[in-house]
Short mmCIF file of C-alpha atoms and ligand atoms in Angstrom, two decimals:
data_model
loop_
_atom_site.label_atom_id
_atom_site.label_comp_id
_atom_site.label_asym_id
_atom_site.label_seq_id
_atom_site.Cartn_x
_atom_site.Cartn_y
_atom_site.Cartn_z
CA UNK A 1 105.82 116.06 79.06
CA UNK A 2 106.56 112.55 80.32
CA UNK A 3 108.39 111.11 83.05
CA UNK A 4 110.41 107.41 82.70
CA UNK A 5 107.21 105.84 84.00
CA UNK A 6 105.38 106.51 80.64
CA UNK A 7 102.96 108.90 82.42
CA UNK A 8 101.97 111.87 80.27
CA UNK A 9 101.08 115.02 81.85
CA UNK A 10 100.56 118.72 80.60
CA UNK A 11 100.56 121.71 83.49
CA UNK A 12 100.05 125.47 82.26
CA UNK A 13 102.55 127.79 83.61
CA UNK A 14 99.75 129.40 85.75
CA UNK A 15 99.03 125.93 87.22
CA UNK A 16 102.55 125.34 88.12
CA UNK A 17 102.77 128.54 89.94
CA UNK A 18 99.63 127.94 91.82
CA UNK A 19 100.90 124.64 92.99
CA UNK A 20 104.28 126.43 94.02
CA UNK A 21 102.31 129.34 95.94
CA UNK A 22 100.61 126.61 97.90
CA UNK A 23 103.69 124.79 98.77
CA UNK A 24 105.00 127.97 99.75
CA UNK A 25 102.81 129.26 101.80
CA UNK A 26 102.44 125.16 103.52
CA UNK A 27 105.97 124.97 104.31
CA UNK A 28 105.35 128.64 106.06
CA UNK A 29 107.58 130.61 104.35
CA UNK A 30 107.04 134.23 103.27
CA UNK A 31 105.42 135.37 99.81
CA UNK A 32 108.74 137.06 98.65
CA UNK A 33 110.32 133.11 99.18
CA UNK A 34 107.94 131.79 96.14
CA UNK A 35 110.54 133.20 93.43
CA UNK A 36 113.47 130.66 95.16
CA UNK A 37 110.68 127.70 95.52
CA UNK A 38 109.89 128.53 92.00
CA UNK A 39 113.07 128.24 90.67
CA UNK A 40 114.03 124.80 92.98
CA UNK A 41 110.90 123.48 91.00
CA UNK A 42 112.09 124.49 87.62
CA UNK A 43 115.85 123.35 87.60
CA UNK A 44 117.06 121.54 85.19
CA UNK A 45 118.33 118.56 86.65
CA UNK A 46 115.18 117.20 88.05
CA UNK A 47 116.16 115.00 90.88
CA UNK A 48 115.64 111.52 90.40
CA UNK A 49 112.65 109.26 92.47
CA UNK A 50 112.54 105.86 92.94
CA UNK A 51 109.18 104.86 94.40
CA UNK A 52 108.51 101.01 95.86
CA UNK A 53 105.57 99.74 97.04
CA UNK A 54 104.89 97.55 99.95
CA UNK A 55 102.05 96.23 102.13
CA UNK A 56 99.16 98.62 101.60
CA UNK A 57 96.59 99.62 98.96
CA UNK A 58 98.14 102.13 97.14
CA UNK A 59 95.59 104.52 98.07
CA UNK A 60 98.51 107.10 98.82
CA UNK A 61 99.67 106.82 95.31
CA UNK A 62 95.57 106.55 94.16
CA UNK A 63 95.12 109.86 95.81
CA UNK A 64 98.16 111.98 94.44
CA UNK A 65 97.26 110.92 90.99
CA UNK A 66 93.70 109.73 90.65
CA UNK A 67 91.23 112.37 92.58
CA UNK A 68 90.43 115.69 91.76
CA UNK A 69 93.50 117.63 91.52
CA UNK A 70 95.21 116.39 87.83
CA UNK A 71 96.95 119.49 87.89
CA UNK A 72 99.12 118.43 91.07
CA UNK A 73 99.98 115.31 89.60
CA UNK A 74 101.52 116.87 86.96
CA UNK A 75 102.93 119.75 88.43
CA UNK A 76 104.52 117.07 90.86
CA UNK A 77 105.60 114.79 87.94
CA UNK A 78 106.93 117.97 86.48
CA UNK A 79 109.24 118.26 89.21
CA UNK A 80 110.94 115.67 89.72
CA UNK A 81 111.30 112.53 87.71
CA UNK A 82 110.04 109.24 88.47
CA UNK A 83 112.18 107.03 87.39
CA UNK A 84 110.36 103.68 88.90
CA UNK A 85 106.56 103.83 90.05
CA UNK A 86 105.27 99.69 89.56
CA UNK A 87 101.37 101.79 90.07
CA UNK A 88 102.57 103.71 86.29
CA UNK A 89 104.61 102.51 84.76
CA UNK A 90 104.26 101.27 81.39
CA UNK A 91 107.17 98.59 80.93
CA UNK A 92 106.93 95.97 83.42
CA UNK A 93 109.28 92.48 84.15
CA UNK A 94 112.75 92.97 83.28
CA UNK A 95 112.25 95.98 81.37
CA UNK A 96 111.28 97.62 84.45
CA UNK A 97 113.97 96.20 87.08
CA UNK A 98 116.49 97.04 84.87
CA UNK A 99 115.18 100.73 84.91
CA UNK A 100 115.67 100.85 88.08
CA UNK A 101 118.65 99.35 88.90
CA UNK A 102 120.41 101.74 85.72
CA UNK A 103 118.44 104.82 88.04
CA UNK A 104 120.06 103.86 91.07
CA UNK A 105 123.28 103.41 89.10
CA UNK A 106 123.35 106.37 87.42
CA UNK A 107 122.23 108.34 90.42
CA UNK A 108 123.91 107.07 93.01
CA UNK A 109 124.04 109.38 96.42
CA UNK A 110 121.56 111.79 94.59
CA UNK A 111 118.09 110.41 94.20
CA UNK A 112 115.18 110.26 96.31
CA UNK A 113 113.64 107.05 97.64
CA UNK A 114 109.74 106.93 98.23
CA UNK A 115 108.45 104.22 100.17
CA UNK A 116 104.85 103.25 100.00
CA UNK A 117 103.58 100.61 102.26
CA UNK A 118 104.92 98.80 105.43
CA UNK A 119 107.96 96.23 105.88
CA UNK A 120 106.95 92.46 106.49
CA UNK A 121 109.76 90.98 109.04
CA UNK A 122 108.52 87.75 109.94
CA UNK A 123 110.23 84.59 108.54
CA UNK A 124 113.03 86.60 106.41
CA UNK A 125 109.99 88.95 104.77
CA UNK A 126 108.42 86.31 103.00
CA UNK A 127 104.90 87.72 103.24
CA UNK A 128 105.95 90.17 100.33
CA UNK A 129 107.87 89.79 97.36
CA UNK A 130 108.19 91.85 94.12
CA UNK A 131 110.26 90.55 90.86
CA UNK A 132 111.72 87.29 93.79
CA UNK A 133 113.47 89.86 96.30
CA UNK A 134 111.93 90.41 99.63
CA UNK A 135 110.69 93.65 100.45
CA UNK A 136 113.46 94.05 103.12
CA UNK A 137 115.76 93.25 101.09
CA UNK A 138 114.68 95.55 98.18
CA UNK A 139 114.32 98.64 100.08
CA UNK A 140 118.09 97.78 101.88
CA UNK A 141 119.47 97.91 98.71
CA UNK A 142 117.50 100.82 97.05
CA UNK A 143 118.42 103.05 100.43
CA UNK A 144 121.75 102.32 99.86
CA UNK A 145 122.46 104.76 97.79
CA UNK A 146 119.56 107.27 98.34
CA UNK A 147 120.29 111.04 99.02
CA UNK A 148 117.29 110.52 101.56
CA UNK A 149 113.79 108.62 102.34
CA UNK A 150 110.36 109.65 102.41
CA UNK A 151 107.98 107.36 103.85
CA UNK A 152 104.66 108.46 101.89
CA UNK A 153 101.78 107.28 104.03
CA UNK A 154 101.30 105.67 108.01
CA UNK A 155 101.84 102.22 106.48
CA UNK A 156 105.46 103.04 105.39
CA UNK A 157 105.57 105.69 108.93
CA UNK A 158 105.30 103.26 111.19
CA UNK A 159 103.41 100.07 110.06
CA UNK A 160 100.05 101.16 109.20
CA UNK A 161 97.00 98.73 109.44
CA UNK A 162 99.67 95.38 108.58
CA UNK A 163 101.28 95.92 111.81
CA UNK A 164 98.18 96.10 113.89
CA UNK A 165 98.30 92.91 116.55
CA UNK A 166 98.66 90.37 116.22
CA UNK A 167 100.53 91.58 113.51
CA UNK A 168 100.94 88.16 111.64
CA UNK A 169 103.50 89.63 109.23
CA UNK A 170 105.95 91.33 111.51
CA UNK A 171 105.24 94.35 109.70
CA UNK A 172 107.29 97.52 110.92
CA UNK A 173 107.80 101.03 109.18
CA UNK A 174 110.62 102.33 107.25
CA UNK A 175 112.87 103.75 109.94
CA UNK A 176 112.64 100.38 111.88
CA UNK A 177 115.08 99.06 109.42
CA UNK A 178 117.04 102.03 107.76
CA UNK A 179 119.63 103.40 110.36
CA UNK A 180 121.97 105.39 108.56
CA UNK A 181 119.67 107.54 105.94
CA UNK A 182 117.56 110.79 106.46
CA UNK A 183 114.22 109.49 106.73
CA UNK A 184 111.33 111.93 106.46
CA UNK A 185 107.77 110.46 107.66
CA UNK A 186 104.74 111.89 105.56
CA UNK A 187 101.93 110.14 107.42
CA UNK A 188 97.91 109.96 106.77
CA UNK A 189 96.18 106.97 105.50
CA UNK A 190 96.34 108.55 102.55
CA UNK A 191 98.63 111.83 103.31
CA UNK A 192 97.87 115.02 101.91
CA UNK A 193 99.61 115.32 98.50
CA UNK A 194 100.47 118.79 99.02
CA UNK A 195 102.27 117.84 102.24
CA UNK A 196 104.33 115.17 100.06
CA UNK A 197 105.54 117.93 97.12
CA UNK A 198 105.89 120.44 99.68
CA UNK A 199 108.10 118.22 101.27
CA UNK A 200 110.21 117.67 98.15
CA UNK A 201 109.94 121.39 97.20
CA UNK A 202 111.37 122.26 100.48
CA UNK A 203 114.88 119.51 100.06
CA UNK A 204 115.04 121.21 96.55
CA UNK A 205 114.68 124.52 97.98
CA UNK A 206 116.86 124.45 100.66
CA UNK A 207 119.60 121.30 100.12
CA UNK A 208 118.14 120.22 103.56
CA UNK A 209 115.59 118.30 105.27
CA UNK A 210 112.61 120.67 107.06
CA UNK A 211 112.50 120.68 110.55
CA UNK A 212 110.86 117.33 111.75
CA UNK A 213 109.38 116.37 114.88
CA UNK A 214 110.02 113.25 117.06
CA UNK A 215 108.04 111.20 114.84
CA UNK A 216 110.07 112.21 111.85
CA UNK A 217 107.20 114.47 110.47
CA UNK A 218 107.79 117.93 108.87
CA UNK A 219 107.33 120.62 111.15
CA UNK A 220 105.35 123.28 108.80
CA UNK A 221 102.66 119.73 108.44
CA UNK A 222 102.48 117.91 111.54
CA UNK A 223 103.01 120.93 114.24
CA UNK A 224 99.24 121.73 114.89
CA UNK A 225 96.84 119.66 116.03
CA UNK A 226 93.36 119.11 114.01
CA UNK A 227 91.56 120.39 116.93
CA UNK A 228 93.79 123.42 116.67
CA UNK A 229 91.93 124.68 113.42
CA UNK A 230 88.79 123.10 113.11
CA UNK A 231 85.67 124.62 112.23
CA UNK A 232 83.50 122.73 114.36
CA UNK A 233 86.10 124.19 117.38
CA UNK A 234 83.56 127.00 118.34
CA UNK A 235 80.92 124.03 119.05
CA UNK A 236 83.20 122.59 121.11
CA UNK A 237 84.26 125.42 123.26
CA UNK A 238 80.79 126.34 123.82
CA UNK A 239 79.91 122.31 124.69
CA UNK A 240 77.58 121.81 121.54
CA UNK A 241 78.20 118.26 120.70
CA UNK A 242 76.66 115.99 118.34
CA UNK A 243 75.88 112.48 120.32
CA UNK A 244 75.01 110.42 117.29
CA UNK A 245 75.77 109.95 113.67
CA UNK A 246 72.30 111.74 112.50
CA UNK A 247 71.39 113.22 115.66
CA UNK A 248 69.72 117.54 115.35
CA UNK A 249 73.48 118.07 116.70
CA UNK A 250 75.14 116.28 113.72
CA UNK A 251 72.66 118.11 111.13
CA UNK A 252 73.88 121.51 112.57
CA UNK A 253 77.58 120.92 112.23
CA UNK A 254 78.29 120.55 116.14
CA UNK A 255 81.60 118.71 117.89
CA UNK A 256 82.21 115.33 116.89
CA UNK A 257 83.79 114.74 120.06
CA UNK A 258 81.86 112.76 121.84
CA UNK A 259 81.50 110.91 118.38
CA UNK A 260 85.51 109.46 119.33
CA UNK A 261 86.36 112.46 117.59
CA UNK A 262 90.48 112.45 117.80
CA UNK A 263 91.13 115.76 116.41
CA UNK A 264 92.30 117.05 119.96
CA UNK A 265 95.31 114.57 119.93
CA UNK A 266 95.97 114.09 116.35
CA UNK A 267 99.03 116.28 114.52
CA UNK A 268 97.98 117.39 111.18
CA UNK A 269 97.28 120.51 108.80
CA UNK A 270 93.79 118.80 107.33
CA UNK A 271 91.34 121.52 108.20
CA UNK A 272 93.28 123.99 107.11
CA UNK A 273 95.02 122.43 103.43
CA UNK A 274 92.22 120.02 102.86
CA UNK A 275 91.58 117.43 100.28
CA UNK A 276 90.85 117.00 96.75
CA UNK A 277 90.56 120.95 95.90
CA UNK A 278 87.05 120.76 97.29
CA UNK A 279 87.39 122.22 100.32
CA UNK A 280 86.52 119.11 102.18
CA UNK A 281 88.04 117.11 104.69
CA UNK A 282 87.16 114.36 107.12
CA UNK A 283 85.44 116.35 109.67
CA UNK A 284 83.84 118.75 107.47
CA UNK A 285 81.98 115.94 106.13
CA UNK A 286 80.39 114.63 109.40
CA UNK A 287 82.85 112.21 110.53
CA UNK A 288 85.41 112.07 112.93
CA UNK A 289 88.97 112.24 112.53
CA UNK A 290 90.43 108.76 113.23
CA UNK A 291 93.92 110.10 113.97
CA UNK A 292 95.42 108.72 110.72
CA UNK A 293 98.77 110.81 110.94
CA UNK A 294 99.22 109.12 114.35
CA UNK A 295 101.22 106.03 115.01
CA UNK A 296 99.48 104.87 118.36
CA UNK A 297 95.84 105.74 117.44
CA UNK A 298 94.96 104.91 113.69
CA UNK A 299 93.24 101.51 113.43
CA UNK A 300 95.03 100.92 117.29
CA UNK A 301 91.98 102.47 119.07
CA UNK A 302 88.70 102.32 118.11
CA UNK A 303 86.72 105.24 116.36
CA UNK A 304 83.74 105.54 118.64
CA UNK A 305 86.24 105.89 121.89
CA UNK A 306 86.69 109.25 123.36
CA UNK A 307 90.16 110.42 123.75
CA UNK A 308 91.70 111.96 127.22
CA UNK A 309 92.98 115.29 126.05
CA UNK A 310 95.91 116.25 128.62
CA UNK A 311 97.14 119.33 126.70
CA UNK A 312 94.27 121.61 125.87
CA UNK A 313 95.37 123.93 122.93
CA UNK A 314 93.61 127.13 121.76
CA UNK A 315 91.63 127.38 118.61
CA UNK A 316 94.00 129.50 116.58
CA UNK A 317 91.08 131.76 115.12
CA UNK A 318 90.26 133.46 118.58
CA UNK A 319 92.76 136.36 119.47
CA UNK A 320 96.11 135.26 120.81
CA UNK A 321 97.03 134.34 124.19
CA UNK A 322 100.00 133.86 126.37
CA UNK A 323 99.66 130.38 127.44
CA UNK A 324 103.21 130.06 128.18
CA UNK A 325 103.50 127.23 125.34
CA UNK A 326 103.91 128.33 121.88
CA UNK A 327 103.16 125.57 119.45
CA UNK A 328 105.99 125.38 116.81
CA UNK A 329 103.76 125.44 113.34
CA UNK A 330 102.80 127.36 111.14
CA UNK A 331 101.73 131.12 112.69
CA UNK A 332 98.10 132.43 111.77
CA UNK A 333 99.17 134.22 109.08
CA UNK A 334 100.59 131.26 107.16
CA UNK A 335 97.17 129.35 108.33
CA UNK A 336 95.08 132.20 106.49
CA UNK A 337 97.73 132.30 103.20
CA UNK A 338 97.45 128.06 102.75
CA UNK A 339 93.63 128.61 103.26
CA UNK A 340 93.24 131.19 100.63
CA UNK A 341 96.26 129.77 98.04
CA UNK A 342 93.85 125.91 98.72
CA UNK A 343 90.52 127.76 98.87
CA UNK A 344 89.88 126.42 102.19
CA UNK A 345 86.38 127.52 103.59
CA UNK A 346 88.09 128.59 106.77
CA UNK A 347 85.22 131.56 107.53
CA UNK A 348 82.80 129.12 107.26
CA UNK A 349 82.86 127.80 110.74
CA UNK A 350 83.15 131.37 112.20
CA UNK A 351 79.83 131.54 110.23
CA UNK A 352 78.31 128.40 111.40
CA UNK A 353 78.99 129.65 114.50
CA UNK A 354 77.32 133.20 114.05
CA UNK A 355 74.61 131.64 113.05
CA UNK A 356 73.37 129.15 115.59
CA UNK A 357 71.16 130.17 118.14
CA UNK A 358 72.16 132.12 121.45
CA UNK A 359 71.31 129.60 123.82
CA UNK A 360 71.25 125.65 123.36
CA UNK A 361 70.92 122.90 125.69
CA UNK A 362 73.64 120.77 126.01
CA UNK A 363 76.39 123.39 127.67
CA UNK A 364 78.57 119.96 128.49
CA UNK A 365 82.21 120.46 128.81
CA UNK A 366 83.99 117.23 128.04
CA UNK A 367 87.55 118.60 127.92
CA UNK A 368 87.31 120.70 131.59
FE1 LIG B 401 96.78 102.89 101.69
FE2 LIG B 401 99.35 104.09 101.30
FE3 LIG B 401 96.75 103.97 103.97
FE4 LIG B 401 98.92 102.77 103.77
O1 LIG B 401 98.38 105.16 102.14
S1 LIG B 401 95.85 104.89 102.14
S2 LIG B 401 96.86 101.69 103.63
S3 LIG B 401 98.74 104.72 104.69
O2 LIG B 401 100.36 103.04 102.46
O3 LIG B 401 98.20 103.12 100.29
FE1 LIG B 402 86.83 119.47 115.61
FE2 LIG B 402 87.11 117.03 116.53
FE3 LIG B 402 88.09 119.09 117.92
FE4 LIG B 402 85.45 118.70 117.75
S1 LIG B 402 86.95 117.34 118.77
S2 LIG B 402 86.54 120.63 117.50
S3 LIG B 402 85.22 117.91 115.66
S4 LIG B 402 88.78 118.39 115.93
FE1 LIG B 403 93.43 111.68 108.94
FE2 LIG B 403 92.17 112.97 110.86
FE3 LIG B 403 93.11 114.25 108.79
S1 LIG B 403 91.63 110.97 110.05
S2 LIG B 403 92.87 112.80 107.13
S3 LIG B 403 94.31 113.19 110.33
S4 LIG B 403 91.19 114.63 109.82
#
């Protein structure tokens, strides 16, 4: 199977359905919805995606396609069809403009625009140029006639690591310039890809955009916090903390709190989806999250500093409470479903846990 961008890509059924279960179950919708997401994947009339790339590294597109998890690249590019992607394409110059500009043609009011990388504003957006246009100017006239926007990464959310001061560019994020478009915000430095195809699965699905939050982020993605589902939580409940990269506390798996940790103030379904179908994710691998969903704390603070946490939330594997808030994600049950569908080690903290010993000597309390 190929898309317009040359890119060749074979998915077994059984793949395709796997990817689909895990959408499903990430977008926090019941089993018996799978046969409807299912379908949205499979119809015909694949919806068209025109993807331009901006200031940033491309790791966003690097990680959908490149890492561990071929068979999501191709159950993705089986879904929709990429009709410009400068990262694969084959054709390039003219050839590939005028693929483009037929797609947006041909398409007009119907297609998806992806947007990788952040805006440069200074001096009429001279700081970056593709085929002579400005990148203001190209994304203006490629929104035009877009159905809706998804800003794949924090570069293209809200300016990413360009737009960090002095900012020399004038870099800014898609929704600083598009006004009159649905604009969905998949943030991470790189996002998850499963957060970006359930995203799209979701607008085929359903003919709408998912609920978003004030930040423009899906709902069923962005409405936990890190801190919410980690596995190192238990450690940091019961004030185990590791105090240096290295330290005993760091060998046995403790809070990376006090490490700048900013899992307590970060929105994002890491520990629970993952990355890379290894079961890993930042944290799990002894470092702390540097808030890369987040618009005000990525690259903006540094990682060693210690974030103020004004709105304690429980760890959602201890037994529910009333805390008079409910948090608006994804319920347990949908946690334990993506977990299993992305064969996310979730038990393995509770086991960490079990497993330390009774007593230990640093009973500090940072967040009380
Ligand atoms: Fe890179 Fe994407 Fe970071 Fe930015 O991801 S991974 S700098 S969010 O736009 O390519
Ligand atoms: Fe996990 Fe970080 Fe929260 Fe500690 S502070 S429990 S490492 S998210
Ligand atoms: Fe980013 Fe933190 Fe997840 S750094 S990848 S939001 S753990």
């Amino acid at each position: 199977m190929s898309t317009n961008t040359g890119f060749h890509n074979e998915v077994s059924r059984r793949d395709f359905l796997k990817g689909c279960m895990t959408a499903t179950a990430m977008m926090g919708l019941p089993y018996s919805m799978l046969g409807k997401v299912v379908a949205a994947a499979e119809a015909p009339n694949k919806p068209s995606v025109i993807w331009l790339h901006f200031q940033e590294c491309t790791g966003c597109t690097e990680s959908l396609l490149r890492s561990s998890h071929p068979t999501l690249a191709s159950v993705i590019l089986d879904t929709i069809s990429l009709d410009y992607q400068e990262t694969l394409m084959a054709g390039s110059g003219e050839l590939a403009e005028r693929a483009m500009h037929d797609s947006i043609k041909a398409n007009k009011g119907n297609y998806f625009l992806v947007v990788e990388g952040a805006i440069p504003t200074k001096d009429n957006g001279i700081y970056c140029k593709v085929a002579g246009k400005t990148a203001i100017d190209s994304l203006r006239s490629a929104a035009d006639g877009a159905a809706a926007i998804i800003s794949i990464g924090t570069c293209a959310s809200y300016g990413g690591i360009q737009s960090v001061a002095p900012n020399p560019t004038g870099a800014v994020g898609v929704r600083d310039i598009i006004k009159n478009k649905p604009i969905i915000n998949v943030p991470g430095c790189p996002p998850n890809p499963y957060t970006f195809f359930s995203t799209i699965l979701y607008y085929l699905t359903f003919k709408k955009l998912p609920e978003l939050d004030n930040l423009g982020r899906p709902m069923f993605a962005y409405g936990r916090k890190i801190h919410e589902h980690c596995e190192r939580r238990p450690h940091f409940d019961a004030g185990r903390f590791a105090k240096a990269y290295g330290d005993d506390g760091h060998a046995q798996g403790y809070c990376l709190y006090q490490l700048g940790c900013k899992g307590p103030v970060t929105y994002a379904n890491c520990p629970v989806q993952r990355f890379n179908d290894v079961g890993a994710w930042p944290v799990s691998i002894g470092h702390p999250c540097i808030g890369c969903t987040e618009p005000d704390i990525l690259f903006k603070t540094s990682i060693a500093e210690k974030v103020q946490i004004h709105d304690p939330t429980p760890f959602d594997g201890y037994a529910p409470i009333d805390i008079g808030k409910k948090g608006k994600g994804p319920d347990a049950l949908t946690t334990a479903i993506v977990g299993l569908a992305a064969g996310a080690a979730l038990g393995a903290g509770a086991m960490m846990a079990k497993n330390l010993p009774a007593s230990v000597d640093d009973k500090e309390k940072q967040h009380k």
